[in-house]
One Martini backbone bead per residue (centre of mass of N, CA, C, O) as a GRO file, in nm:
protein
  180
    1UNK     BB    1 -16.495   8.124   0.522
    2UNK     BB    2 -16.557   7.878   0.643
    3UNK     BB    3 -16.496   7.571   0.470
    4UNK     BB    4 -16.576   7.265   0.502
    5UNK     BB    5 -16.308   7.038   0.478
    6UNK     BB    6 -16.218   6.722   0.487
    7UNK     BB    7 -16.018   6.531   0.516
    8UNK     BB    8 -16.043   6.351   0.243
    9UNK     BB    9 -16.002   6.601   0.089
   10UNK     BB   10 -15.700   6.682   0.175
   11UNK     BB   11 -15.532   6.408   0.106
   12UNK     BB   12 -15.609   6.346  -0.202
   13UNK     BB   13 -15.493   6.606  -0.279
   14UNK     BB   14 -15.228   6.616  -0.193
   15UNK     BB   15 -15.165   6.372  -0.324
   16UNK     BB   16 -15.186   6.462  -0.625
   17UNK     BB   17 -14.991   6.694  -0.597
   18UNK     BB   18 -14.745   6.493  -0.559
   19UNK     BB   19 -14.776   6.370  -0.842
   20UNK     BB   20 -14.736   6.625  -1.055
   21UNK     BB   21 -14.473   6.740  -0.901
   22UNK     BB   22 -14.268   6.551  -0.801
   23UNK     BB   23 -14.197   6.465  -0.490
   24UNK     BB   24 -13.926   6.437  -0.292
   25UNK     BB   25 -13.675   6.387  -0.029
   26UNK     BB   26 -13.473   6.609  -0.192
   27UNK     BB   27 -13.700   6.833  -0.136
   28UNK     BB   28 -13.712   7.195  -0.036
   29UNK     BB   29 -13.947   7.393   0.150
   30UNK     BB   30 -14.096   7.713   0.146
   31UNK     BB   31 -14.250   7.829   0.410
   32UNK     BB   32 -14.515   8.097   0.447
   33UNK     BB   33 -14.808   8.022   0.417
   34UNK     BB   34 -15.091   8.078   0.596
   35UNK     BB   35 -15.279   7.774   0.757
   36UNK     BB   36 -15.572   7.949   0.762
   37UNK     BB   37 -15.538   7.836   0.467
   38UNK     BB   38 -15.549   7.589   0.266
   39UNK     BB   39 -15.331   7.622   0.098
   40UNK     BB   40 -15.124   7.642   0.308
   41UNK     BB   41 -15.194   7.349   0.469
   42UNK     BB   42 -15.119   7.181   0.198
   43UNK     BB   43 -14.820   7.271   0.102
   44UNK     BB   44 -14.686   7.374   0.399
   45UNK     BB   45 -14.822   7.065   0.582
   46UNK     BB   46 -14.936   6.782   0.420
   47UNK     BB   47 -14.763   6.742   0.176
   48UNK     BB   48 -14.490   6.708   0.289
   49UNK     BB   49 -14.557   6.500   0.485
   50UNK     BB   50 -14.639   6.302   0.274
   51UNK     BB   51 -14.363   6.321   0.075
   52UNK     BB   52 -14.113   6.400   0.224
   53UNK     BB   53 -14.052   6.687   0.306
   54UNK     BB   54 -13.844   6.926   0.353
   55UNK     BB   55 -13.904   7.237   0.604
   56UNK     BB   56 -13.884   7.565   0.587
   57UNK     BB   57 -13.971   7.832   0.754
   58UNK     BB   58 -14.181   8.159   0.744
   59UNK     BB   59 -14.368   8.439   0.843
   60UNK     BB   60 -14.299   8.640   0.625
   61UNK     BB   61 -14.458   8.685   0.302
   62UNK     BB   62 -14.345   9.027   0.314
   63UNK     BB   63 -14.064   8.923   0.363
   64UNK     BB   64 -13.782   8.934   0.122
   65UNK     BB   65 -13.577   8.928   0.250
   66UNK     BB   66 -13.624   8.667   0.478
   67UNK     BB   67 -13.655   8.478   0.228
   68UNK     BB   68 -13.406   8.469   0.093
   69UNK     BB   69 -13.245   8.393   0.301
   70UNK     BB   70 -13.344   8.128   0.366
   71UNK     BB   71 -13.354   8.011   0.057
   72UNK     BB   72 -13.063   7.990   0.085
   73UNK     BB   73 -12.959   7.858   0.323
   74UNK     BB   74 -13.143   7.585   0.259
   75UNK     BB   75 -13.184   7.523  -0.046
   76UNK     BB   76 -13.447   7.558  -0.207
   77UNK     BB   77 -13.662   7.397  -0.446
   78UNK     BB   78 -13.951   7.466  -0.336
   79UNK     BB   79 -14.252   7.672  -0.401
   80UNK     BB   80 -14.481   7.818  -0.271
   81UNK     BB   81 -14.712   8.086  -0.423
   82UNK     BB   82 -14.779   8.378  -0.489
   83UNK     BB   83 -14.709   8.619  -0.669
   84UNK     BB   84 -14.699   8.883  -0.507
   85UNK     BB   85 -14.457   8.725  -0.294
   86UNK     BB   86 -14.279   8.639  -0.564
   87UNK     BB   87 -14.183   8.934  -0.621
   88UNK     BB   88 -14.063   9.033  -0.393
   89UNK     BB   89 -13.813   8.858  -0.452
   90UNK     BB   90 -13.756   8.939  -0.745
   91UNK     BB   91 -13.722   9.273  -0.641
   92UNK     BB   92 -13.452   9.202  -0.456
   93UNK     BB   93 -13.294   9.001  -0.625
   94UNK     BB   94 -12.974   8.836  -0.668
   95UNK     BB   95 -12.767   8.642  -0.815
   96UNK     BB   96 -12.818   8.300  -0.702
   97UNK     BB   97 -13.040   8.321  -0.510
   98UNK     BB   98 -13.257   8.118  -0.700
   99UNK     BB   99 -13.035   7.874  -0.763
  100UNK     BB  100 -13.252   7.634  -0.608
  101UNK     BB  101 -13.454   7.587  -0.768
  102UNK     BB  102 -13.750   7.442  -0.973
  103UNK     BB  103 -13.979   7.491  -0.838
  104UNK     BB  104 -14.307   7.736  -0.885
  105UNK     BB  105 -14.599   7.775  -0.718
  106UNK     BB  106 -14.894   7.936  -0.819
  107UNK     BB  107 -15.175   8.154  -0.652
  108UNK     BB  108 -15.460   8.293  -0.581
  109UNK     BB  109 -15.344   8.409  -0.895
  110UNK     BB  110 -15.264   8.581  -1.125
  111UNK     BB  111 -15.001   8.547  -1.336
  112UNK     BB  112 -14.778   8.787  -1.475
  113UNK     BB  113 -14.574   8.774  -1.726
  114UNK     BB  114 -14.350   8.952  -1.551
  115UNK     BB  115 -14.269   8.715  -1.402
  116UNK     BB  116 -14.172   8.529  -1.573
  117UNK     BB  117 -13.926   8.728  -1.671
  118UNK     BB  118 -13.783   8.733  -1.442
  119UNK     BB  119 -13.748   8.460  -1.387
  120UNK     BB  120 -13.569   8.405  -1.582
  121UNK     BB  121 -13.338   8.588  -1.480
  122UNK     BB  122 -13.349   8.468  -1.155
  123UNK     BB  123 -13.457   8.133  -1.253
  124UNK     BB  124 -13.403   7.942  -1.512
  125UNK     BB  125 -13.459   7.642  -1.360
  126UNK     BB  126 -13.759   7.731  -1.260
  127UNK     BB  127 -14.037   7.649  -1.279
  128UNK     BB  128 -14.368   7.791  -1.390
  129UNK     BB  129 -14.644   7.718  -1.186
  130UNK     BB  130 -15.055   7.713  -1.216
  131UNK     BB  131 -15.305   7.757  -1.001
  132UNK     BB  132 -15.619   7.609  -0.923
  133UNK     BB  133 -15.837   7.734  -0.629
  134UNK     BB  134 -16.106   7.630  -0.423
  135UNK     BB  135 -16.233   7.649  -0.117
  136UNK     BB  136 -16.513   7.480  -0.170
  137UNK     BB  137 -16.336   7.251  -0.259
  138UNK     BB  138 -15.992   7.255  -0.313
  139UNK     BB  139 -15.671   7.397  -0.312
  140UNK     BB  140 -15.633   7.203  -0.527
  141UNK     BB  141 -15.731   7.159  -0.887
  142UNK     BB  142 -15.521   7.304  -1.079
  143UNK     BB  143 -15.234   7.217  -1.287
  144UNK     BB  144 -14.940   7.296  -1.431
  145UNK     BB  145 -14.717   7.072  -1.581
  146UNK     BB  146 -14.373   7.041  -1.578
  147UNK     BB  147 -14.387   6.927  -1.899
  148UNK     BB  148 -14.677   7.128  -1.934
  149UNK     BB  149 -14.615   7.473  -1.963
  150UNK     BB  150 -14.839   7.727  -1.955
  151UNK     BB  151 -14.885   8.047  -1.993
  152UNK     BB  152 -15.228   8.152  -1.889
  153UNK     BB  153 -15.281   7.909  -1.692
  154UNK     BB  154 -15.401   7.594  -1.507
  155UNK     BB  155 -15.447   7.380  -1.693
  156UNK     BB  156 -15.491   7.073  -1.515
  157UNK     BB  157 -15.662   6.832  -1.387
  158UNK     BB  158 -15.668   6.667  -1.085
  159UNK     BB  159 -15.719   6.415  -0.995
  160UNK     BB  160 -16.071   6.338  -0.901
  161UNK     BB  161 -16.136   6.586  -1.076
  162UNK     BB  162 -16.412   6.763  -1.211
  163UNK     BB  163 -16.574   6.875  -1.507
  164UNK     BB  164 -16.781   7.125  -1.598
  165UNK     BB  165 -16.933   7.341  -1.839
  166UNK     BB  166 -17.199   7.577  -1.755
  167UNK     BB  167 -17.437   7.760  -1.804
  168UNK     BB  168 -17.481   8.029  -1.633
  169UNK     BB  169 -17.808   8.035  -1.624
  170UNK     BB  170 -17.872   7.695  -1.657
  171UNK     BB  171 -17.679   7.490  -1.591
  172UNK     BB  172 -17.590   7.334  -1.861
  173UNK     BB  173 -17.430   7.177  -2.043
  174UNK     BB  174 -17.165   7.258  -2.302
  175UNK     BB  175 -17.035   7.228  -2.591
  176UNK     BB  176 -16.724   7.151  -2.722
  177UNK     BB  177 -16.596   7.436  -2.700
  178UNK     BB  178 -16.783   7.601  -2.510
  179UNK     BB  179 -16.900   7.862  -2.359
  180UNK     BB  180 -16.897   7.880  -1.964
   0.00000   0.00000   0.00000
């Protein structure tokens, strides 16, 4: 989409996202999505190193072999990933494959409700949150917190971020719970 983040906004958010997921550098970190995409730079690149999070990469977010091989091999703790990407693992995966998980953010896209209980019975200790970024804002505006996991939302906005809910019409503020 070429729509220029500035350095100060691409660190800002990585430090809110390190605060919300609580990264450690006990935790690591499979990455895979490609990183001339925003959320791919910030979760696989920017913020592990901000984080001081370990890395293992893997070139195709679309070979589930080869990720969940990775994955198991490495023990990865954290993933970050599109839901289409993380069912394909789901879909390959057997007992204790993703055993060393921990906490599994989607973006991208809805996850469906399926995906949350596959993942459930092969990576019950996993929790599964959802965030929602712009790529003319920022790779990640929201997100579900550790604590407080709602399937079917994006949470709570990041550090830093407004939010405003406007009449789609006249652009004006709406009033508190009114659609906009």
């Amino acid at each position: 989409k070429a729509v220029p983040l500035s350095h100060r906004n691409l660190l800002a958010n990585a430090r809110a996202s390190i605060e919300v997921l609580g990264l450690t550098n006990g935790d690591r970190m499979l990455g895979f999505l490609p990183p001339f995409h925003s959320m791919g730079l910030l979760g696989n690149i920017v913020a592990p190193i901000l984080g001081g999070v370990r890395m293992v990469h893997y070139a195709d977010p679309t070979h589930a072999a080869g990720s969940l091989q990775t994955l198991s091999a490495y023990q990865v703790t954290l993933l970050i990933t599109t839901p289409t990407f993380f069912s394909y693992m789901l879909a390959m995966a057997k007992p204790n494959d993703l055993g060393s998980l921990h906490l599994v953010l989607t973006c991208a896209e809805k996850c469906p409700e399926t995906l949350f209980a596959r993942a459930a019975q092969l990576a019950p200790q996993a929790k599964i949150l959802e965030g929602y970024g712009i790529t003319e804002c920022s790779p990640l505006v929201s997100i579900n917190r550790p604590d407080r996991v709602q399937p079917g939302t994006v949470g709570f906005p990041l550090r830093g971020v407004e939010v405003r809910v406007v009449d789609p019409d006249t652009r004006q503020s709406v009033a508190s719970n009114a659609t906009g």
